[in-house]
Amino acid sequence: MTTHTTTEDAPGGDELHAIDPDEFRRRVRSFEHWFEAVEGYLGGLHNGHADLREETLDDEARTRLVNALSTYWVGESAALEGSSGLVRIAPNTEFKIFLATQVADEARHLEVMRARIAELGADASDAAIERRAAPSLLDFKRRLLQLVDAGEWTSALFAQNVMLESMEYVTFGAHAKTADPITRDLLERVLRDERRHLGFGENEIARALRAAPERADWLREVKRDLDAIVLETFEHAASELRLVRTSGADLGRAYLQAVARLGLAG
């Protein structure tokens, strides 16, 4: 079982996940570190991206992109509501501080995804976005918030900061490789936040399992309950994006490998 995540194919910035786990914990629980980190890659932006020229997209490509961004928006909405709820049930102040920074990150992601949808000329209202999004991710959001509302700290943190963040990290990374310049720039900046959230989740779940190994069976059950939803979402993303090099199955394997680092495969 590992105690920190990796940074394969991650965009630049602090190599937070490659450092000693204790040092990682110290840094991510600091508002000062969070502010310094995000200030370095968010300054001087417009709607979450650099001032780049819009690439001409045909109607079908634009529709597919809007649909994909709508699904991403739902994922960020789930993360925003989930992390804000986790602040309330977190077992200590340090966790609450980290999650407060994550709330701010997720709110920004929600804002820039909506802005990108609007830039593409689509209806960016909540209702329109949810109609276009993958139904499977709406189901994941509902189940995540059920865990939060039930006060299931470890299970909810696992579902959000390991499962959901792994799903976003894998999908955004694959999409960024083939995206238009503006969408690529936006996703790469979002990814810098996502790997910090994922690193926190992997570190804390690993520590929780060392302290209470019996929790592993329960987390495996949570994973089994949600895996089908996650894999269905990957297939939806691959279809919408027409990913040439990365199929939904490839995305799913990358996600399962991330979760397996915690010894929770199967």
PDB file of C-alpha atoms in Angstrom:
ATOM      1  CA  MET A   1       0.000   0.000   0.000  1.00  0.00           C
ATOM      2  CA  THR A   2       1.385   3.420  -0.913  1.00  0.00           C
ATOM      3  CA  THR A   3       0.961   6.631   1.012  1.00  0.00           C
ATOM      4  CA  HIS A   4       1.238   9.086  -1.826  1.00  0.00           C
ATOM      5  CA  THR A   5       0.091   9.321  -5.373  1.00  0.00           C
ATOM      6  CA  THR A   6       2.139   9.822  -8.508  1.00  0.00           C
ATOM      7  CA  THR A   7       2.425  12.578 -11.069  1.00  0.00           C
ATOM      8  CA  GLU A   8       2.677  10.710 -14.359  1.00  0.00           C
ATOM      9  CA  ASP A   9       1.799  12.986 -17.264  1.00  0.00           C
ATOM     10  CA  ALA A  10       0.828  15.748 -14.853  1.00  0.00           C
ATOM     11  CA  PRO A  11       1.277  19.329 -16.008  1.00  0.00           C
ATOM     12  CA  GLY A  12       3.915  21.472 -14.353  1.00  0.00           C
ATOM     13  CA  GLY A  13       3.865  22.988 -10.890  1.00  0.00           C
ATOM     14  CA  ASP A  14       4.867  21.669  -7.482  1.00  0.00           C
ATOM     15  CA  GLU A  15       5.668  17.952  -7.521  1.00  0.00           C
ATOM     16  CA  LEU A  16       3.518  17.549  -4.433  1.00  0.00           C
ATOM     17  CA  HIS A  17       2.880  13.864  -4.917  1.00  0.00           C
ATOM     18  CA  ALA A  18       6.535  12.949  -5.360  1.00  0.00           C
ATOM     19  CA  ILE A  19       7.652  14.296  -1.978  1.00  0.00           C
ATOM     20  CA  ASP A  20       7.716  12.593   1.406  1.00  0.00           C
ATOM     21  CA  PRO A  21       4.146  11.868   2.571  1.00  0.00           C
ATOM     22  CA  ASP A  22       4.615  13.719   5.869  1.00  0.00           C
ATOM     23  CA  GLU A  23       5.912  16.782   4.029  1.00  0.00           C
ATOM     24  CA  PHE A  24       2.982  16.510   1.624  1.00  0.00           C
ATOM     25  CA  ARG A  25       0.564  16.514   4.563  1.00  0.00           C
ATOM     26  CA  ARG A  26       2.241  19.559   6.088  1.00  0.00           C
ATOM     27  CA  ARG A  27       2.023  21.530   2.872  1.00  0.00           C
ATOM     28  CA  VAL A  28      -1.505  20.750   1.774  1.00  0.00           C
ATOM     29  CA  ARG A  29      -2.925  21.670   5.176  1.00  0.00           C
ATOM     30  CA  SER A  30      -1.591  25.203   4.847  1.00  0.00           C
ATOM     31  CA  PHE A  31      -3.672  28.036   3.436  1.00  0.00           C
ATOM     32  CA  GLU A  32      -0.436  29.893   2.744  1.00  0.00           C
ATOM     33  CA  HIS A  33       0.912  27.047   0.609  1.00  0.00           C
ATOM     34  CA  TRP A  34      -2.418  26.705  -1.197  1.00  0.00           C
ATOM     35  CA  PHE A  35      -2.496  30.419  -2.029  1.00  0.00           C
ATOM     36  CA  GLU A  36       1.098  30.412  -3.277  1.00  0.00           C
ATOM     37  CA  ALA A  37       0.423  27.313  -5.382  1.00  0.00           C
ATOM     38  CA  VAL A  38      -2.693  28.562  -7.144  1.00  0.00           C
ATOM     39  CA  GLU A  39      -1.401  32.115  -7.538  1.00  0.00           C
ATOM     40  CA  GLY A  40       1.418  30.730  -9.665  1.00  0.00           C
ATOM     41  CA  TYR A  41      -0.888  29.305 -12.333  1.00  0.00           C
ATOM     42  CA  LEU A  42      -4.069  31.357 -12.076  1.00  0.00           C
ATOM     43  CA  GLY A  43      -2.786  34.901 -12.456  1.00  0.00           C
ATOM     44  CA  GLY A  44      -3.762  36.924 -15.511  1.00  0.00           C
ATOM     45  CA  LEU A  45      -6.380  34.519 -16.842  1.00  0.00           C
ATOM     46  CA  HIS A  46      -9.714  35.070 -18.550  1.00  0.00           C
ATOM     47  CA  ASN A  47     -12.424  32.538 -17.698  1.00  0.00           C
ATOM     48  CA  GLY A  48      -9.811  30.135 -16.371  1.00  0.00           C
ATOM     49  CA  HIS A  49      -7.529  30.116 -19.415  1.00  0.00           C
ATOM     50  CA  ALA A  50      -4.863  32.218 -21.089  1.00  0.00           C
ATOM     51  CA  ASP A  51      -5.811  34.706 -23.802  1.00  0.00           C
ATOM     52  CA  LEU A  52      -5.688  32.281 -26.724  1.00  0.00           C
ATOM     53  CA  ARG A  53      -7.281  32.330 -30.153  1.00  0.00           C
ATOM     54  CA  GLU A  54     -10.464  30.277 -30.480  1.00  0.00           C
ATOM     55  CA  GLU A  55     -10.036  27.310 -32.817  1.00  0.00           C
ATOM     56  CA  THR A  56     -12.739  26.866 -35.437  1.00  0.00           C
ATOM     57  CA  LEU A  57     -14.877  23.812 -34.623  1.00  0.00           C
ATOM     58  CA  ASP A  58     -17.585  22.327 -36.787  1.00  0.00           C
ATOM     59  CA  ASP A  59     -21.062  21.974 -35.291  1.00  0.00           C
ATOM     60  CA  GLU A  60     -20.646  18.318 -34.370  1.00  0.00           C
ATOM     61  CA  ALA A  61     -17.278  18.849 -32.672  1.00  0.00           C
ATOM     62  CA  ARG A  62     -18.646  21.847 -30.778  1.00  0.00           C
ATOM     63  CA  THR A  63     -21.676  19.873 -29.602  1.00  0.00           C
ATOM     64  CA  ARG A  64     -19.499  16.999 -28.425  1.00  0.00           C
ATOM     65  CA  LEU A  65     -17.211  19.377 -26.565  1.00  0.00           C
ATOM     66  CA  VAL A  66     -20.130  21.132 -24.883  1.00  0.00           C
ATOM     67  CA  ASN A  67     -21.556  17.770 -23.832  1.00  0.00           C
ATOM     68  CA  ALA A  68     -18.209  16.685 -22.385  1.00  0.00           C
ATOM     69  CA  LEU A  69     -17.784  19.964 -20.510  1.00  0.00           C
ATOM     70  CA  SER A  70     -21.314  19.601 -19.166  1.00  0.00           C
ATOM     71  CA  THR A  71     -20.400  16.213 -17.710  1.00  0.00           C
ATOM     72  CA  TYR A  72     -17.245  17.732 -16.219  1.00  0.00           C
ATOM     73  CA  TRP A  73     -19.357  20.510 -14.704  1.00  0.00           C
ATOM     74  CA  VAL A  74     -21.551  17.936 -12.951  1.00  0.00           C
ATOM     75  CA  GLY A  75     -18.418  16.259 -11.590  1.00  0.00           C
ATOM     76  CA  GLU A  76     -17.155  19.578 -10.269  1.00  0.00           C
ATOM     77  CA  SER A  77     -20.585  20.292  -8.801  1.00  0.00           C
ATOM     78  CA  ALA A  78     -20.431  16.953  -6.983  1.00  0.00           C
ATOM     79  CA  ALA A  79     -16.951  17.775  -5.705  1.00  0.00           C
ATOM     80  CA  LEU A  80     -18.015  21.246  -4.557  1.00  0.00           C
ATOM     81  CA  GLU A  81     -21.028  19.986  -2.629  1.00  0.00           C
ATOM     82  CA  GLY A  82     -19.129  16.961  -1.359  1.00  0.00           C
ATOM     83  CA  SER A  83     -16.089  18.863  -0.108  1.00  0.00           C
ATOM     84  CA  SER A  84     -18.217  21.529   1.567  1.00  0.00           C
ATOM     85  CA  GLY A  85     -20.122  18.761   3.362  1.00  0.00           C
ATOM     86  CA  LEU A  86     -16.893  17.008   4.327  1.00  0.00           C
ATOM     87  CA  VAL A  87     -15.709  20.173   6.083  1.00  0.00           C
ATOM     88  CA  ARG A  88     -18.528  19.652   8.574  1.00  0.00           C
ATOM     89  CA  ILE A  89     -17.762  15.995   9.326  1.00  0.00           C
ATOM     90  CA  ALA A  90     -13.943  16.063   9.088  1.00  0.00           C
ATOM     91  CA  PRO A  91     -12.377  14.635  12.267  1.00  0.00           C
ATOM     92  CA  ASN A  92      -9.889  17.439  12.906  1.00  0.00           C
ATOM     93  CA  THR A  93      -9.140  21.070  12.135  1.00  0.00           C
ATOM     94  CA  GLU A  94      -6.268  20.319   9.747  1.00  0.00           C
ATOM     95  CA  PHE A  95      -8.574  18.308   7.504  1.00  0.00           C
ATOM     96  CA  LYS A  96     -11.170  21.061   7.644  1.00  0.00           C
ATOM     97  CA  ILE A  97      -8.556  23.596   6.509  1.00  0.00           C
ATOM     98  CA  PHE A  98      -7.508  21.483   3.532  1.00  0.00           C
ATOM     99  CA  LEU A  99     -11.109  20.845   2.534  1.00  0.00           C
ATOM    100  CA  ALA A 100     -11.841  24.568   2.743  1.00  0.00           C
ATOM    101  CA  THR A 101      -9.140  25.137   0.111  1.00  0.00           C
ATOM    102  CA  GLN A 102     -10.678  22.357  -1.965  1.00  0.00           C
ATOM    103  CA  VAL A 103     -14.097  24.025  -1.762  1.00  0.00           C
ATOM    104  CA  ALA A 104     -12.534  27.155  -3.279  1.00  0.00           C
ATOM    105  CA  ASP A 105     -10.824  25.091  -5.999  1.00  0.00           C
ATOM    106  CA  GLU A 106     -14.032  23.265  -6.916  1.00  0.00           C
ATOM    107  CA  ALA A 107     -16.021  26.494  -7.042  1.00  0.00           C
ATOM    108  CA  ARG A 108     -13.467  27.901  -9.483  1.00  0.00           C
ATOM    109  CA  HIS A 109     -13.653  24.760 -11.609  1.00  0.00           C
ATOM    110  CA  LEU A 110     -17.426  25.017 -11.722  1.00  0.00           C
ATOM    111  CA  GLU A 111     -17.174  28.655 -12.757  1.00  0.00           C
ATOM    112  CA  VAL A 112     -14.624  28.129 -15.542  1.00  0.00           C
ATOM    113  CA  MET A 113     -16.406  25.074 -16.964  1.00  0.00           C
ATOM    114  CA  ARG A 114     -19.614  27.091 -17.199  1.00  0.00           C
ATOM    115  CA  ALA A 115     -17.754  30.008 -18.777  1.00  0.00           C
ATOM    116  CA  ARG A 116     -16.186  27.722 -21.392  1.00  0.00           C
ATOM    117  CA  ILE A 117     -19.605  26.283 -22.260  1.00  0.00           C
ATOM    118  CA  ALA A 118     -20.916  29.834 -22.714  1.00  0.00           C
ATOM    119  CA  GLU A 119     -17.893  30.781 -24.858  1.00  0.00           C
ATOM    120  CA  LEU A 120     -18.847  27.911 -27.158  1.00  0.00           C
ATOM    121  CA  GLY A 121     -22.288  29.462 -27.635  1.00  0.00           C
ATOM    122  CA  ALA A 122     -24.298  26.925 -25.626  1.00  0.00           C
ATOM    123  CA  ASP A 123     -26.900  27.398 -22.899  1.00  0.00           C
ATOM    124  CA  ALA A 124     -24.881  27.475 -19.670  1.00  0.00           C
ATOM    125  CA  SER A 125     -27.766  27.353 -17.197  1.00  0.00           C
ATOM    126  CA  ASP A 126     -27.652  24.650 -14.528  1.00  0.00           C
ATOM    127  CA  ALA A 127     -30.670  22.863 -15.991  1.00  0.00           C
ATOM    128  CA  ALA A 128     -29.298  22.810 -19.546  1.00  0.00           C
ATOM    129  CA  ILE A 129     -25.896  21.593 -18.393  1.00  0.00           C
ATOM    130  CA  GLU A 130     -27.407  18.750 -16.374  1.00  0.00           C
ATOM    131  CA  ARG A 131     -29.580  17.687 -19.321  1.00  0.00           C
ATOM    132  CA  ARG A 132     -26.470  17.292 -21.482  1.00  0.00           C
ATOM    133  CA  ALA A 133     -24.330  15.545 -18.864  1.00  0.00           C
ATOM    134  CA  ALA A 134     -23.757  11.813 -18.527  1.00  0.00           C
ATOM    135  CA  PRO A 135     -26.609  10.414 -16.376  1.00  0.00           C
ATOM    136  CA  SER A 136     -24.117   8.086 -14.680  1.00  0.00           C
ATOM    137  CA  LEU A 137     -22.242  11.007 -13.141  1.00  0.00           C
ATOM    138  CA  LEU A 138     -25.460  12.511 -11.806  1.00  0.00           C
ATOM    139  CA  ASP A 139     -26.021   9.141 -10.119  1.00  0.00           C
ATOM    140  CA  PHE A 140     -22.488   9.200  -8.694  1.00  0.00           C
ATOM    141  CA  LYS A 141     -23.125  12.673  -7.284  1.00  0.00           C
ATOM    142  CA  ARG A 142     -26.310  11.499  -5.584  1.00  0.00           C
ATOM    143  CA  ARG A 143     -24.556   8.538  -3.968  1.00  0.00           C
ATOM    144  CA  LEU A 144     -21.563  10.607  -2.883  1.00  0.00           C
ATOM    145  CA  LEU A 145     -23.790  13.121  -1.125  1.00  0.00           C
ATOM    146  CA  GLN A 146     -25.653  10.271   0.583  1.00  0.00           C
ATOM    147  CA  LEU A 147     -22.352   9.175   2.147  1.00  0.00           C
ATOM    148  CA  VAL A 148     -21.599  12.740   3.228  1.00  0.00           C
ATOM    149  CA  ASP A 149     -25.072  13.254   4.695  1.00  0.00           C
ATOM    150  CA  ALA A 150     -24.741   9.977   6.612  1.00  0.00           C
ATOM    151  CA  GLY A 151     -21.543  11.256   8.236  1.00  0.00           C
ATOM    152  CA  GLU A 152     -19.469   8.456   6.668  1.00  0.00           C
ATOM    153  CA  TRP A 153     -16.168  10.343   6.755  1.00  0.00           C
ATOM    154  CA  THR A 154     -13.793   7.671   5.438  1.00  0.00           C
ATOM    155  CA  SER A 155     -16.189   6.332   2.805  1.00  0.00           C
ATOM    156  CA  ALA A 156     -17.164   9.800   1.585  1.00  0.00           C
ATOM    157  CA  LEU A 157     -13.534  10.942   1.417  1.00  0.00           C
ATOM    158  CA  PHE A 158     -12.670   7.784  -0.529  1.00  0.00           C
ATOM    159  CA  ALA A 159     -15.571   8.258  -2.951  1.00  0.00           C
ATOM    160  CA  GLN A 160     -14.729  11.901  -3.555  1.00  0.00           C
ATOM    161  CA  ASN A 161     -10.978  12.403  -3.192  1.00  0.00           C
ATOM    162  CA  VAL A 162      -9.930   9.027  -4.572  1.00  0.00           C
ATOM    163  CA  MET A 163     -12.683   7.748  -6.884  1.00  0.00           C
ATOM    164  CA  LEU A 164     -14.094  11.013  -8.262  1.00  0.00           C
ATOM    165  CA  GLU A 165     -10.743  12.806  -8.369  1.00  0.00           C
ATOM    166  CA  SER A 166      -9.110   9.805 -10.091  1.00  0.00           C
ATOM    167  CA  MET A 167     -11.932   9.793 -12.628  1.00  0.00           C
ATOM    168  CA  GLU A 168     -11.495  13.501 -13.339  1.00  0.00           C
ATOM    169  CA  TYR A 169      -7.710  13.320 -13.381  1.00  0.00           C
ATOM    170  CA  VAL A 170      -7.651  10.489 -15.914  1.00  0.00           C
ATOM    171  CA  THR A 171     -10.376  11.952 -18.147  1.00  0.00           C
ATOM    172  CA  PHE A 172      -9.124  15.548 -18.121  1.00  0.00           C
ATOM    173  CA  GLY A 173      -5.577  14.378 -18.848  1.00  0.00           C
ATOM    174  CA  ALA A 174      -6.687  12.288 -21.817  1.00  0.00           C
ATOM    175  CA  HIS A 175      -8.906  15.069 -23.155  1.00  0.00           C
ATOM    176  CA  ALA A 176      -6.192  17.718 -22.824  1.00  0.00           C
ATOM    177  CA  LYS A 177      -3.952  15.774 -25.214  1.00  0.00           C
ATOM    178  CA  THR A 178      -6.421  16.195 -28.097  1.00  0.00           C
ATOM    179  CA  ALA A 179      -8.323  19.356 -27.106  1.00  0.00           C
ATOM    180  CA  ASP A 180      -8.411  22.736 -28.804  1.00  0.00           C
ATOM    181  CA  PRO A 181      -5.852  25.188 -27.328  1.00  0.00           C
ATOM    182  CA  ILE A 182      -8.286  27.013 -25.023  1.00  0.00           C
ATOM    183  CA  THR A 183      -9.865  23.871 -23.597  1.00  0.00           C
ATOM    184  CA  ARG A 184      -6.424  22.290 -23.202  1.00  0.00           C
ATOM    185  CA  ASP A 185      -5.117  25.276 -21.263  1.00  0.00           C
ATOM    186  CA  LEU A 186      -8.189  25.322 -19.007  1.00  0.00           C
ATOM    187  CA  LEU A 187      -8.002  21.575 -18.287  1.00  0.00           C
ATOM    188  CA  GLU A 188      -4.282  21.620 -17.563  1.00  0.00           C
ATOM    189  CA  ARG A 189      -4.789  24.340 -14.959  1.00  0.00           C
ATOM    190  CA  VAL A 190      -7.661  22.416 -13.384  1.00  0.00           C
ATOM    191  CA  LEU A 191      -5.480  19.283 -13.308  1.00  0.00           C
ATOM    192  CA  ARG A 192      -2.980  21.043 -11.062  1.00  0.00           C
ATOM    193  CA  ASP A 193      -5.688  21.331  -8.431  1.00  0.00           C
ATOM    194  CA  GLU A 194      -7.026  17.824  -9.006  1.00  0.00           C
ATOM    195  CA  ARG A 195      -3.730  16.115  -8.311  1.00  0.00           C
ATOM    196  CA  ARG A 196      -3.485  17.972  -4.992  1.00  0.00           C
ATOM    197  CA  HIS A 197      -6.978  16.755  -4.048  1.00  0.00           C
ATOM    198  CA  LEU A 198      -6.172  13.210  -5.160  1.00  0.00           C
ATOM    199  CA  GLY A 199      -2.896  13.225  -3.238  1.00  0.00           C
ATOM    200  CA  PHE A 200      -4.686  14.267  -0.060  1.00  0.00           C
ATOM    201  CA  GLY A 201      -7.292  11.550  -0.510  1.00  0.00           C
ATOM    202  CA  GLU A 202      -4.756   8.793  -1.141  1.00  0.00           C
ATOM    203  CA  ASN A 203      -2.575   9.861   1.782  1.00  0.00           C
ATOM    204  CA  GLU A 204      -5.405  10.067   4.277  1.00  0.00           C
ATOM    205  CA  ILE A 205      -7.173   6.873   3.182  1.00  0.00           C
ATOM    206  CA  ALA A 206      -3.851   4.998   3.390  1.00  0.00           C
ATOM    207  CA  ARG A 207      -3.328   6.294   6.931  1.00  0.00           C
ATOM    208  CA  ALA A 208      -6.885   5.406   7.909  1.00  0.00           C
ATOM    209  CA  LEU A 209      -6.420   1.853   6.649  1.00  0.00           C
ATOM    210  CA  ARG A 210      -3.171   1.427   8.549  1.00  0.00           C
ATOM    211  CA  ALA A 211      -4.936   2.541  11.723  1.00  0.00           C
ATOM    212  CA  ALA A 212      -8.052   0.411  11.094  1.00  0.00           C
ATOM    213  CA  PRO A 213      -7.353  -2.328   8.514  1.00  0.00           C
ATOM    214  CA  GLU A 214     -10.861  -3.694   8.958  1.00  0.00           C
ATOM    215  CA  ARG A 215     -12.167  -0.631   7.103  1.00  0.00           C
ATOM    216  CA  ALA A 216     -10.675  -1.983   3.869  1.00  0.00           C
ATOM    217  CA  ASP A 217     -13.540  -4.414   3.329  1.00  0.00           C
ATOM    218  CA  TRP A 218     -16.092  -1.621   3.700  1.00  0.00           C
ATOM    219  CA  LEU A 219     -14.219   0.615   1.254  1.00  0.00           C
ATOM    220  CA  ARG A 220     -14.018  -2.242  -1.229  1.00  0.00           C
ATOM    221  CA  GLU A 221     -17.794  -2.494  -0.973  1.00  0.00           C
ATOM    222  CA  VAL A 222     -18.151   1.243  -1.624  1.00  0.00           C
ATOM    223  CA  LYS A 223     -15.821   0.869  -4.604  1.00  0.00           C
ATOM    224  CA  ARG A 224     -17.755  -2.104  -6.008  1.00  0.00           C
ATOM    225  CA  ASP A 225     -20.995  -0.177  -5.621  1.00  0.00           C
ATOM    226  CA  LEU A 226     -19.659   2.814  -7.569  1.00  0.00           C
ATOM    227  CA  ASP A 227     -17.256   1.222 -10.076  1.00  0.00           C
ATOM    228  CA  ALA A 228     -19.940   0.493 -12.674  1.00  0.00           C
ATOM    229  CA  ILE A 229     -21.027   4.140 -12.594  1.00  0.00           C
ATOM    230  CA  VAL A 230     -17.436   5.325 -12.994  1.00  0.00           C
ATOM    231  CA  LEU A 231     -16.694   2.975 -15.893  1.00  0.00           C
ATOM    232  CA  GLU A 232     -19.939   3.953 -17.634  1.00  0.00           C
ATOM    233  CA  THR A 233     -18.901   7.598 -17.320  1.00  0.00           C
ATOM    234  CA  PHE A 234     -15.541   6.808 -18.939  1.00  0.00           C
ATOM    235  CA  GLU A 235     -17.278   5.148 -21.881  1.00  0.00           C
ATOM    236  CA  HIS A 236     -19.513   8.206 -22.252  1.00  0.00           C
ATOM    237  CA  ALA A 237     -16.493  10.536 -22.201  1.00  0.00           C
ATOM    238  CA  ALA A 238     -14.583   8.473 -24.759  1.00  0.00           C
ATOM    239  CA  SER A 239     -17.617   8.456 -27.047  1.00  0.00           C
ATOM    240  CA  GLU A 240     -18.235  12.201 -26.779  1.00  0.00           C
ATOM    241  CA  LEU A 241     -14.588  13.089 -27.304  1.00  0.00           C
ATOM    242  CA  ARG A 242     -13.935  10.451 -29.975  1.00  0.00           C
ATOM    243  CA  LEU A 243     -10.628   9.768 -28.315  1.00  0.00           C
ATOM    244  CA  VAL A 244      -8.336   8.139 -30.831  1.00  0.00           C
ATOM    245  CA  ARG A 245      -5.593   6.856 -28.575  1.00  0.00           C
ATOM    246  CA  THR A 246      -7.574   6.335 -25.410  1.00  0.00           C
ATOM    247  CA  SER A 247     -10.769   4.301 -25.298  1.00  0.00           C
ATOM    248  CA  GLY A 248     -13.212   4.141 -22.435  1.00  0.00           C
ATOM    249  CA  ALA A 249     -11.634   0.815 -21.433  1.00  0.00           C
ATOM    250  CA  ASP A 250      -8.186   2.450 -21.312  1.00  0.00           C
ATOM    251  CA  LEU A 251      -9.530   5.241 -19.126  1.00  0.00           C
ATOM    252  CA  GLY A 252     -11.119   2.654 -16.871  1.00  0.00           C
ATOM    253  CA  ARG A 253      -7.862   0.738 -16.488  1.00  0.00           C
ATOM    254  CA  ALA A 254      -5.979   3.902 -15.538  1.00  0.00           C
ATOM    255  CA  TYR A 255      -8.630   4.677 -12.925  1.00  0.00           C
ATOM    256  CA  LEU A 256      -8.526   1.134 -11.486  1.00  0.00           C
ATOM    257  CA  GLN A 257      -4.737   1.317 -11.238  1.00  0.00           C
ATOM    258  CA  ALA A 258      -5.008   4.537  -9.235  1.00  0.00           C
ATOM    259  CA  VAL A 259      -7.435   2.967  -6.778  1.00  0.00           C
ATOM    260  CA  ALA A 260      -5.349  -0.230  -6.595  1.00  0.00           C
ATOM    261  CA  ARG A 261      -2.449   1.768  -5.135  1.00  0.00           C
ATOM    262  CA  LEU A 262      -4.423   1.716  -1.886  1.00  0.00           C
ATOM    263  CA  GLY A 263      -4.681  -2.059  -1.924  1.00  0.00           C
ATOM    264  CA  LEU A 264      -8.410  -1.923  -2.690  1.00  0.00           C
ATOM    265  CA  ALA A 265      -8.475  -3.725  -6.023  1.00  0.00           C
ATOM    266  CA  GLY A 266     -11.277  -6.212  -6.554  1.00  0.00           C
TER     267      GLY A 266
END
